[in-house]
PDB file of C-alpha atoms in Angstrom:
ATOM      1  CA  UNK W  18      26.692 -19.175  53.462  1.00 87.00           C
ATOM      2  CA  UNK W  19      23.766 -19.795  56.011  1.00 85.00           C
ATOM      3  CA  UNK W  20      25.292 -20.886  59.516  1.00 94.00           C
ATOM      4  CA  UNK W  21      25.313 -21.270  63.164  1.00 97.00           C
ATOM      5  CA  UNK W  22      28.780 -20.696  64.136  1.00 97.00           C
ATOM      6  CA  UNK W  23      30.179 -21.736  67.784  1.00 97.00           C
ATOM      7  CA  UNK W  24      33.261 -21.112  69.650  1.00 97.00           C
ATOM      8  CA  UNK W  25      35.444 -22.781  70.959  1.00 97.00           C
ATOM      9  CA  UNK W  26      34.938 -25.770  69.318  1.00 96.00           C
ATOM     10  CA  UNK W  27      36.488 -27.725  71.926  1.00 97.00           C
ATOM     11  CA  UNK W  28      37.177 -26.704  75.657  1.00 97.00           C
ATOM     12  CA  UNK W  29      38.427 -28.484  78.255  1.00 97.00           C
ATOM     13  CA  UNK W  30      38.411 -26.376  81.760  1.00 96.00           C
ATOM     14  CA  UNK W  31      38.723 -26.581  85.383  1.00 97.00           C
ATOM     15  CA  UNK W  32      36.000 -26.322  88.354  1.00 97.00           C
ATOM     16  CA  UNK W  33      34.904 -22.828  89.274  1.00 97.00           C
ATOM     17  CA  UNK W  34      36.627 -21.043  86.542  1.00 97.00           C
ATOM     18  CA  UNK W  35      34.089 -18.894  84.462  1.00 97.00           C
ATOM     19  CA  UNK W  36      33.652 -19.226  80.960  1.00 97.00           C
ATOM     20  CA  UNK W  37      31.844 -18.181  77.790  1.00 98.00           C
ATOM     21  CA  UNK W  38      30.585 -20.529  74.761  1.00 98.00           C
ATOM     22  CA  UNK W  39      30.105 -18.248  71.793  1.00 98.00           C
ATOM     23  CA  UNK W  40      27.051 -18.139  69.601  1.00 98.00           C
ATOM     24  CA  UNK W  41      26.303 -16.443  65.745  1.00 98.00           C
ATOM     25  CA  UNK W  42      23.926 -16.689  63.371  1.00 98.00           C
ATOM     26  CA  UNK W  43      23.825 -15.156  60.303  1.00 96.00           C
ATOM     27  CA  UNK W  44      20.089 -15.802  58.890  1.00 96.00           C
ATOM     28  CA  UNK W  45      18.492 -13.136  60.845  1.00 95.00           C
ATOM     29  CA  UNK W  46      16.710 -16.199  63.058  1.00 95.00           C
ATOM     30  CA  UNK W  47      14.205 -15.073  65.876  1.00 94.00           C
ATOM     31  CA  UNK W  48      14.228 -18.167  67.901  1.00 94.00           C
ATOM     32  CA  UNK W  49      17.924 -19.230  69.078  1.00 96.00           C
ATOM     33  CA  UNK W  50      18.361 -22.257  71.578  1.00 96.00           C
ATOM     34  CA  UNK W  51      21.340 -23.838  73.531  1.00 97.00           C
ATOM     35  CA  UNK W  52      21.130 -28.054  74.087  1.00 96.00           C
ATOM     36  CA  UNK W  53      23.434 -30.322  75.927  1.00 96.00           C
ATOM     37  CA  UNK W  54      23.848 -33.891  74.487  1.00 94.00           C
ATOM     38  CA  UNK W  55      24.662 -37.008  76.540  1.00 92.00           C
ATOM     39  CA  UNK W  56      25.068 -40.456  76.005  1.00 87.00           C
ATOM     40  CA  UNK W  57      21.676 -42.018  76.411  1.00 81.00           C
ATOM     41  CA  UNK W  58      19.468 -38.838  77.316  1.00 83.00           C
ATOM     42  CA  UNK W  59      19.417 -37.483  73.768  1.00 84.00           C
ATOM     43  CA  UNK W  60      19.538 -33.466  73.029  1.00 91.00           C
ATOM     44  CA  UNK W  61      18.176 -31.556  76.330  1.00 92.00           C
ATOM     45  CA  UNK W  62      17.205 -28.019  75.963  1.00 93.00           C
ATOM     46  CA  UNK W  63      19.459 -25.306  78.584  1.00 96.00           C
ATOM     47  CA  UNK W  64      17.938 -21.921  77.532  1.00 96.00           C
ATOM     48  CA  UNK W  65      16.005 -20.646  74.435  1.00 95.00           C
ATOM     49  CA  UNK W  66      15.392 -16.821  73.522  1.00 95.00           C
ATOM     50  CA  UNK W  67      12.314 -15.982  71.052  1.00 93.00           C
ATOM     51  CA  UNK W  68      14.096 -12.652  70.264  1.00 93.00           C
ATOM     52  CA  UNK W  69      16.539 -10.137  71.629  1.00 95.00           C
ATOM     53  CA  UNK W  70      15.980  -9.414  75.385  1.00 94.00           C
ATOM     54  CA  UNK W  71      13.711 -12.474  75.202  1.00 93.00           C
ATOM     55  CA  UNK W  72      15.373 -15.532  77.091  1.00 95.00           C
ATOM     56  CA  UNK W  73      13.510 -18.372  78.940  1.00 94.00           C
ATOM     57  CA  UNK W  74      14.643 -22.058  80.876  1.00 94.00           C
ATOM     58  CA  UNK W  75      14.661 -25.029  78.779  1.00 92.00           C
ATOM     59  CA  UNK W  76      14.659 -28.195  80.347  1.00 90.00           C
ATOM     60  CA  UNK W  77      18.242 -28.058  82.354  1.00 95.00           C
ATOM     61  CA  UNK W  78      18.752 -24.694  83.214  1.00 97.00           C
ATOM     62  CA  UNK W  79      20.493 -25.180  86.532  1.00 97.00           C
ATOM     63  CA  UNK W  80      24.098 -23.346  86.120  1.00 97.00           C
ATOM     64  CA  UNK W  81      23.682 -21.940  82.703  1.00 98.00           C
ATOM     65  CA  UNK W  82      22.886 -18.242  81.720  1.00 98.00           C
ATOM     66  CA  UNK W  83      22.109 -16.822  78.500  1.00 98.00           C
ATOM     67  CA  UNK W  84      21.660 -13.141  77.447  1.00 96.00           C
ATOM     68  CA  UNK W  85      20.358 -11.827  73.764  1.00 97.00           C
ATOM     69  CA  UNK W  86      21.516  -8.244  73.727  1.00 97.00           C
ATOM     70  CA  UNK W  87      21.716  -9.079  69.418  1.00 97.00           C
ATOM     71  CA  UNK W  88      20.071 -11.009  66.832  1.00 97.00           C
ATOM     72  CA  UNK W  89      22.781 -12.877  65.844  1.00 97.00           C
ATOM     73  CA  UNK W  90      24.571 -13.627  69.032  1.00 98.00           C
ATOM     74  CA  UNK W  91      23.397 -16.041  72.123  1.00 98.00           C
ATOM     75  CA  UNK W  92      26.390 -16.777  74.235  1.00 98.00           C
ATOM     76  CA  UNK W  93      26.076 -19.515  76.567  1.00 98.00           C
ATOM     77  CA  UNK W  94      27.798 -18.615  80.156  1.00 98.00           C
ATOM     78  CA  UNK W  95      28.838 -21.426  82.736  1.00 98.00           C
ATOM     79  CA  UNK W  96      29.618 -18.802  85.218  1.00 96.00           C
ATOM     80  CA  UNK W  97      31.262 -21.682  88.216  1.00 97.00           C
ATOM     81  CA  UNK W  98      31.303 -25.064  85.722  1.00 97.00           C
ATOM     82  CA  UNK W  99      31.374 -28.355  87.714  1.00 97.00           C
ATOM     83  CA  UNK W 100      31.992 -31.689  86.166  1.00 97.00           C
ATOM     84  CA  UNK W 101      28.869 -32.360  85.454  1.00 97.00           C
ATOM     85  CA  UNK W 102      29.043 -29.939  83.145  1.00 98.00           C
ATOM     86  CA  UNK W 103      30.976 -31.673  80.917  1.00 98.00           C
ATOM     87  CA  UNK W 104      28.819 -32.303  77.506  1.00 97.00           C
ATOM     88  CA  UNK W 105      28.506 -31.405  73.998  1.00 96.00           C
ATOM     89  CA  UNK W 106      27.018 -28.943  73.747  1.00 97.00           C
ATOM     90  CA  UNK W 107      24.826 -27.463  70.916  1.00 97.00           C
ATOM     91  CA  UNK W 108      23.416 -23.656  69.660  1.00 97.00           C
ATOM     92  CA  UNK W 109      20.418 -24.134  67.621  1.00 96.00           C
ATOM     93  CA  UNK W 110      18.686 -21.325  65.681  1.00 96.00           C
ATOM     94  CA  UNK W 111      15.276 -20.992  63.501  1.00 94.00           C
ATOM     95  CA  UNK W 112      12.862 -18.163  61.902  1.00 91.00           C
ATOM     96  CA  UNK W 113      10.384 -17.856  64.183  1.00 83.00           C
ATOM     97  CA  UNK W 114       9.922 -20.263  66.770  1.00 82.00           C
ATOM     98  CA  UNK W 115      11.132 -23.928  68.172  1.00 77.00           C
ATOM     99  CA  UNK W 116       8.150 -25.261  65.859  1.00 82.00           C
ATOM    100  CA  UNK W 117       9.955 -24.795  62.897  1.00 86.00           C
ATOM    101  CA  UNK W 118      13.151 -26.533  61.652  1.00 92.00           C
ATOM    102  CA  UNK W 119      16.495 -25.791  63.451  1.00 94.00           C
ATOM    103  CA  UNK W 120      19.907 -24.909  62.510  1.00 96.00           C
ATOM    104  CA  UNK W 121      22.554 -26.772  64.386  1.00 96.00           C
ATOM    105  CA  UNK W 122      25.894 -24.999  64.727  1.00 97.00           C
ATOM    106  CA  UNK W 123      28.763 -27.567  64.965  1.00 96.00           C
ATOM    107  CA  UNK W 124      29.134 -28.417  68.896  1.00 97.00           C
ATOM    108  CA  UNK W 125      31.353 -27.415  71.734  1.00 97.00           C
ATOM    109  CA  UNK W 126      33.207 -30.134  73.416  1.00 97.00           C
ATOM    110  CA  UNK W 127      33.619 -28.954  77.276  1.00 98.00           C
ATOM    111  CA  UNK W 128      35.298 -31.145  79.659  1.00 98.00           C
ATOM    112  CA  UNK W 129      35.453 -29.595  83.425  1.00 98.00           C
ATOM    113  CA  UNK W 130      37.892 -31.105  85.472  1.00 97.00           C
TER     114      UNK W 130
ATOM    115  CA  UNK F  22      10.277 -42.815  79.023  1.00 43.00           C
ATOM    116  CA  UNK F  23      10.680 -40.187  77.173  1.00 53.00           C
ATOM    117  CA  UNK F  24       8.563 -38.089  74.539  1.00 66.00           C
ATOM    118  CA  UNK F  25      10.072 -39.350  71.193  1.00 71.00           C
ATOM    119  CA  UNK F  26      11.703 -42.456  71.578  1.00 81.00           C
ATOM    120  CA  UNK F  27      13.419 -44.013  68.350  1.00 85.00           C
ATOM    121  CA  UNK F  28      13.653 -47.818  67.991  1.00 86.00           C
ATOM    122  CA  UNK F  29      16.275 -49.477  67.521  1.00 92.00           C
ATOM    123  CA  UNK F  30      18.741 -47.916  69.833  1.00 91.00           C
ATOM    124  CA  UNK F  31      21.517 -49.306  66.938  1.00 94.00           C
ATOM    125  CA  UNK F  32      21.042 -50.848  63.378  1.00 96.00           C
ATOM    126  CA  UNK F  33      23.605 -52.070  60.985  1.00 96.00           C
ATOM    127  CA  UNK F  34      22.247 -52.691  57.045  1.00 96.00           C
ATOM    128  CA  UNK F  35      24.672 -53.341  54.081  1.00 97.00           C
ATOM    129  CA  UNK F  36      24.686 -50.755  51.241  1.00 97.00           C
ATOM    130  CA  UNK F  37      21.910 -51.095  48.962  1.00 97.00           C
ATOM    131  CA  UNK F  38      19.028 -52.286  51.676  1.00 97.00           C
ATOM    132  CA  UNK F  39      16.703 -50.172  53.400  1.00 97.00           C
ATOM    133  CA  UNK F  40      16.934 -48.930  56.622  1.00 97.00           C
ATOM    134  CA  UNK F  41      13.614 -48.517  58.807  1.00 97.00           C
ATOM    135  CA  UNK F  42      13.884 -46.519  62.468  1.00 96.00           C
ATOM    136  CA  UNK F  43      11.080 -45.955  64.349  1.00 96.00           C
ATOM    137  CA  UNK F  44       9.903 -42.879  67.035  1.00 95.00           C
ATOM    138  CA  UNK F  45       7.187 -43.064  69.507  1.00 95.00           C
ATOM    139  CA  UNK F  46       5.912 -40.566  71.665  1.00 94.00           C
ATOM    140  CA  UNK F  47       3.631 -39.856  74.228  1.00 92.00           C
ATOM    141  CA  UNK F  48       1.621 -36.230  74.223  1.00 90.00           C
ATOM    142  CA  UNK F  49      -0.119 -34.827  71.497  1.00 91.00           C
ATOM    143  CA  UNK F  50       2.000 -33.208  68.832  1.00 93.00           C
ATOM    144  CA  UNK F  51       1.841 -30.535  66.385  1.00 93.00           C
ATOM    145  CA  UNK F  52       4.378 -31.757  64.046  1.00 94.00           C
ATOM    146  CA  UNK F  53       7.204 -34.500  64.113  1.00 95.00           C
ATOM    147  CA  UNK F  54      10.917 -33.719  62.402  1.00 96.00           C
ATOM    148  CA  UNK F  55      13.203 -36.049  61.693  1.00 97.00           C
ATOM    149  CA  UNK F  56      17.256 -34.778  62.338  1.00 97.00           C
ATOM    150  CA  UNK F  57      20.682 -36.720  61.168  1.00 97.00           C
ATOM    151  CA  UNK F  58      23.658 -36.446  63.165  1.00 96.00           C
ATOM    152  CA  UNK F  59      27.057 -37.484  62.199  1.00 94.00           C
ATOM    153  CA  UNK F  60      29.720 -38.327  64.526  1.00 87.00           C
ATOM    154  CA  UNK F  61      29.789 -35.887  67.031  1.00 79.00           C
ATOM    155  CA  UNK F  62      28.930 -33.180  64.778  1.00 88.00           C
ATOM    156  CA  UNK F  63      25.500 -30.747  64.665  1.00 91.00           C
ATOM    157  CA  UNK F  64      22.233 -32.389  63.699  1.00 95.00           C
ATOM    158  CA  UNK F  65      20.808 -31.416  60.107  1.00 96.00           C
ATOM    159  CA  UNK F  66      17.245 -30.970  59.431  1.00 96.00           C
ATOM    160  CA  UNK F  67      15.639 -34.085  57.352  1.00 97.00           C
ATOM    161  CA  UNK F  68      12.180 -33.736  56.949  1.00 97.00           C
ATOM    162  CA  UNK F  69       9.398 -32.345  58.832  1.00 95.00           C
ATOM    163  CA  UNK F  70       5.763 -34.448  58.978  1.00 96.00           C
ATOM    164  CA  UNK F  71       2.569 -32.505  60.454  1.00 95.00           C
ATOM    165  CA  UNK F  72      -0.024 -33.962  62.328  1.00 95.00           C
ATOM    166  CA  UNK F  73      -2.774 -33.775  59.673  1.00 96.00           C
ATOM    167  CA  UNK F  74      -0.076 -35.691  56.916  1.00 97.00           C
ATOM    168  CA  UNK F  75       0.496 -39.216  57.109  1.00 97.00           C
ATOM    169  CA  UNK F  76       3.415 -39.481  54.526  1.00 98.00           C
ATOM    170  CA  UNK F  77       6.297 -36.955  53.616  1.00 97.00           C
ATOM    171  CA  UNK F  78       8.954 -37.997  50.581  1.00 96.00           C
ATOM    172  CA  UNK F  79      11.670 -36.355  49.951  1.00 95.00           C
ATOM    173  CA  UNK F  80      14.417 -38.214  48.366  1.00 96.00           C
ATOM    174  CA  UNK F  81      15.425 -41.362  49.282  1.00 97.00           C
ATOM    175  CA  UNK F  82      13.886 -40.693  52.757  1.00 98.00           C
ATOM    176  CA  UNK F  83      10.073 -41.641  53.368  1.00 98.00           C
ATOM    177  CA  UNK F  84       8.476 -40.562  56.484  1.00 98.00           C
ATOM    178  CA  UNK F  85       5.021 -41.372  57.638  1.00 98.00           C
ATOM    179  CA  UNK F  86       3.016 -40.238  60.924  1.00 98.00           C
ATOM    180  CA  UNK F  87       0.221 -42.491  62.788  1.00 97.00           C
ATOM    181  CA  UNK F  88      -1.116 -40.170  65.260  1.00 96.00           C
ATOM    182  CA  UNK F  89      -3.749 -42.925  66.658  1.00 96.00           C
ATOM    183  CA  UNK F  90      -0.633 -44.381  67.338  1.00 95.00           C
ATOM    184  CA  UNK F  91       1.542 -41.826  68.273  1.00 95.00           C
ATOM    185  CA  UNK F  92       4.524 -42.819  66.099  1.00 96.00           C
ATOM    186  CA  UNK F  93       6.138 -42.291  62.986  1.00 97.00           C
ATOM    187  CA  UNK F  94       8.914 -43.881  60.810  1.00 97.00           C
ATOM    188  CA  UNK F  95      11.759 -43.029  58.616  1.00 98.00           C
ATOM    189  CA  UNK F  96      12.238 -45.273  56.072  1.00 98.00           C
ATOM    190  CA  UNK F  97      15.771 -44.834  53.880  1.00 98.00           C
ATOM    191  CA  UNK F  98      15.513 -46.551  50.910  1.00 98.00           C
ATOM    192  CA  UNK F  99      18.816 -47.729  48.751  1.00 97.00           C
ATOM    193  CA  UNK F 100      20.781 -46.993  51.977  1.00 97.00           C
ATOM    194  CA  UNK F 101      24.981 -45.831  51.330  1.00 97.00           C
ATOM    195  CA  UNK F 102      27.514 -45.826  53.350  1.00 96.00           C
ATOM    196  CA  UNK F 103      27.207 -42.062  53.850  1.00 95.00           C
ATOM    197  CA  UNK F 104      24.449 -42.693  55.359  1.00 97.00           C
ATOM    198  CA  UNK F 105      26.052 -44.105  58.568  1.00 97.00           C
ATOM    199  CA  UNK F 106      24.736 -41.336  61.493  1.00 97.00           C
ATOM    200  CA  UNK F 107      22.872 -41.029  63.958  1.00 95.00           C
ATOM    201  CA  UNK F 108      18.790 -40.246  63.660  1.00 96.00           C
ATOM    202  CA  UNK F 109      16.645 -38.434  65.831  1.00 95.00           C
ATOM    203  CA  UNK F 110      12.781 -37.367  66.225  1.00 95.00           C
ATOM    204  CA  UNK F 111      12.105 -34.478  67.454  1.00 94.00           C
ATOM    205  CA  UNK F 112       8.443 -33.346  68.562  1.00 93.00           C
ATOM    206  CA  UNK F 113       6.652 -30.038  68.779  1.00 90.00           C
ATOM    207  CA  UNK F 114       4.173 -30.066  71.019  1.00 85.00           C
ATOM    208  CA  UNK F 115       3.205 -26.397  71.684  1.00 80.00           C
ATOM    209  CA  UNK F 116       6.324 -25.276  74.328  1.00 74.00           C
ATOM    210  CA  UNK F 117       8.128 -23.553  72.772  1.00 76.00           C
ATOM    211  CA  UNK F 118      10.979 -26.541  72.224  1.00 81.00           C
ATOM    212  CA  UNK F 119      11.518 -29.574  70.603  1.00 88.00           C
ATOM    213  CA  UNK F 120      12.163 -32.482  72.412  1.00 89.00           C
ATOM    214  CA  UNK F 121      14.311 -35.034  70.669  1.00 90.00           C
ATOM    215  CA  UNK F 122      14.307 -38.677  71.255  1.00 88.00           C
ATOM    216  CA  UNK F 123      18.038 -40.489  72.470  1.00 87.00           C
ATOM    217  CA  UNK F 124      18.540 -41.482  68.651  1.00 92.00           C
ATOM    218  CA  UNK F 125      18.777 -44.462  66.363  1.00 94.00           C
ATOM    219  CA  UNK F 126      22.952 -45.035  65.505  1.00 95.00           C
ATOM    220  CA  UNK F 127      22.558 -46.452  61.592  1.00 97.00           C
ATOM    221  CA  UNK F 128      25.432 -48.181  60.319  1.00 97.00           C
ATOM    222  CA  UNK F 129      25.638 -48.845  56.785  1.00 97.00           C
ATOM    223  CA  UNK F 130      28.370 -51.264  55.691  1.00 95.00           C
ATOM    224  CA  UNK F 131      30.189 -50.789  52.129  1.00 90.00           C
TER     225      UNK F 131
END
């Protein structure tokens, strides 16, 4: 089955500790993204990557990496979270480029305390 | 405001009516996509409209595109309760990235 798969699902964390949201596709997709969603602000784009070793800022970049050593794989990486981290968050994948339609995984839940 | 706003912010229909949301935007685009979002899930791809169309079908779900006036529509005809989500336009316009709009929540009562 075609699929953007995300772990953890749900997360809750403190300040300053390190963590990793996991990121797979299995549709040999170019163009992977990561998105934050918050109540009244809609989906906002963190990072994209156009293809492995390829990563750029999306619109909220600020405390986020990203790496693309695979195709499949784009982990997200909140390497001191603060509590204004605390979102759903979203990995998003498509063929070629963010043009085309996008496969949602299923959300991560991260709280920051 | 943003690029790709939906209107209304909330609508609640009974079963059976139609359900019309509405996106604006601002900047030229190259094509408009329409996303559905249930609670607190990942959004699923809808339909996708490009700037030279002016009407998409593709089910119950009509969508048509008025560049002149920079906004399209998403018309849900026969609406069910499964339909209750959230809605979202999403724009391309040539970064690289969609932006999405803050959504439309749809309730359809049974």
């Amino acid at each position: 089955e075609a699929q953007v798969t995300q772990n953890p699902r749900y997360l809750i964390t403190v300040t300053g500790k390190k963590l990793t949201v996991t990121c797979s596709q299995n549709m040999n997709h170019e163009y992977m993204s990561w998105y934050r969603q918050d109540p009244g602000l809609g989906l906002r784009q963190i990072y994209y990557s156009m293809n492995v070793e390829v990563t750029d800022k999306g619109d909220v970049p600020e405390g986020y990496k990203v790496s693309r050593k695979e195709k499949r794989n784009f982990p997200l990486i909140l390497e001191s979270p603060s509590p204004n981290q605390t979102s759903l968050y979203f990995c998003a994948s498509s063929l070629s480029s963010g043009s085309n339609e996008q496969y949602f995984g299923p959300g991560t839940r991260l709280t920051v305390t | 405001s943003q690029q790709g706003e939906e209107d209304p912010q909330a609508l609640s229909i009974q079963e059976g009516e139609n359900a019309t949301m509405n996106c604006s935007y601002k900047t030229s685009i190259n094509n408009l996509q329409w996303y559905r979002q249930n609670s607190g899930r990942g959004l699923v791809h809808l339909i996708l409209i490009r700037s030279n169309e002016r009407e998409k079908h593709s089910g119950r779900l009509r969508v048509t595109l008025d560049t002149s006036k920079k906004s399209s529509s998403l018309l849900i005809t026969a609406s069910r309760a499964a339909d209750t989500a959230s809605y979202f336009c999403a724009t391309d316009t040539g970064r690289r990235a969609l932006t999405f709009g803050s959504g439309t929540r749809l309730q359809v009562q049974p």
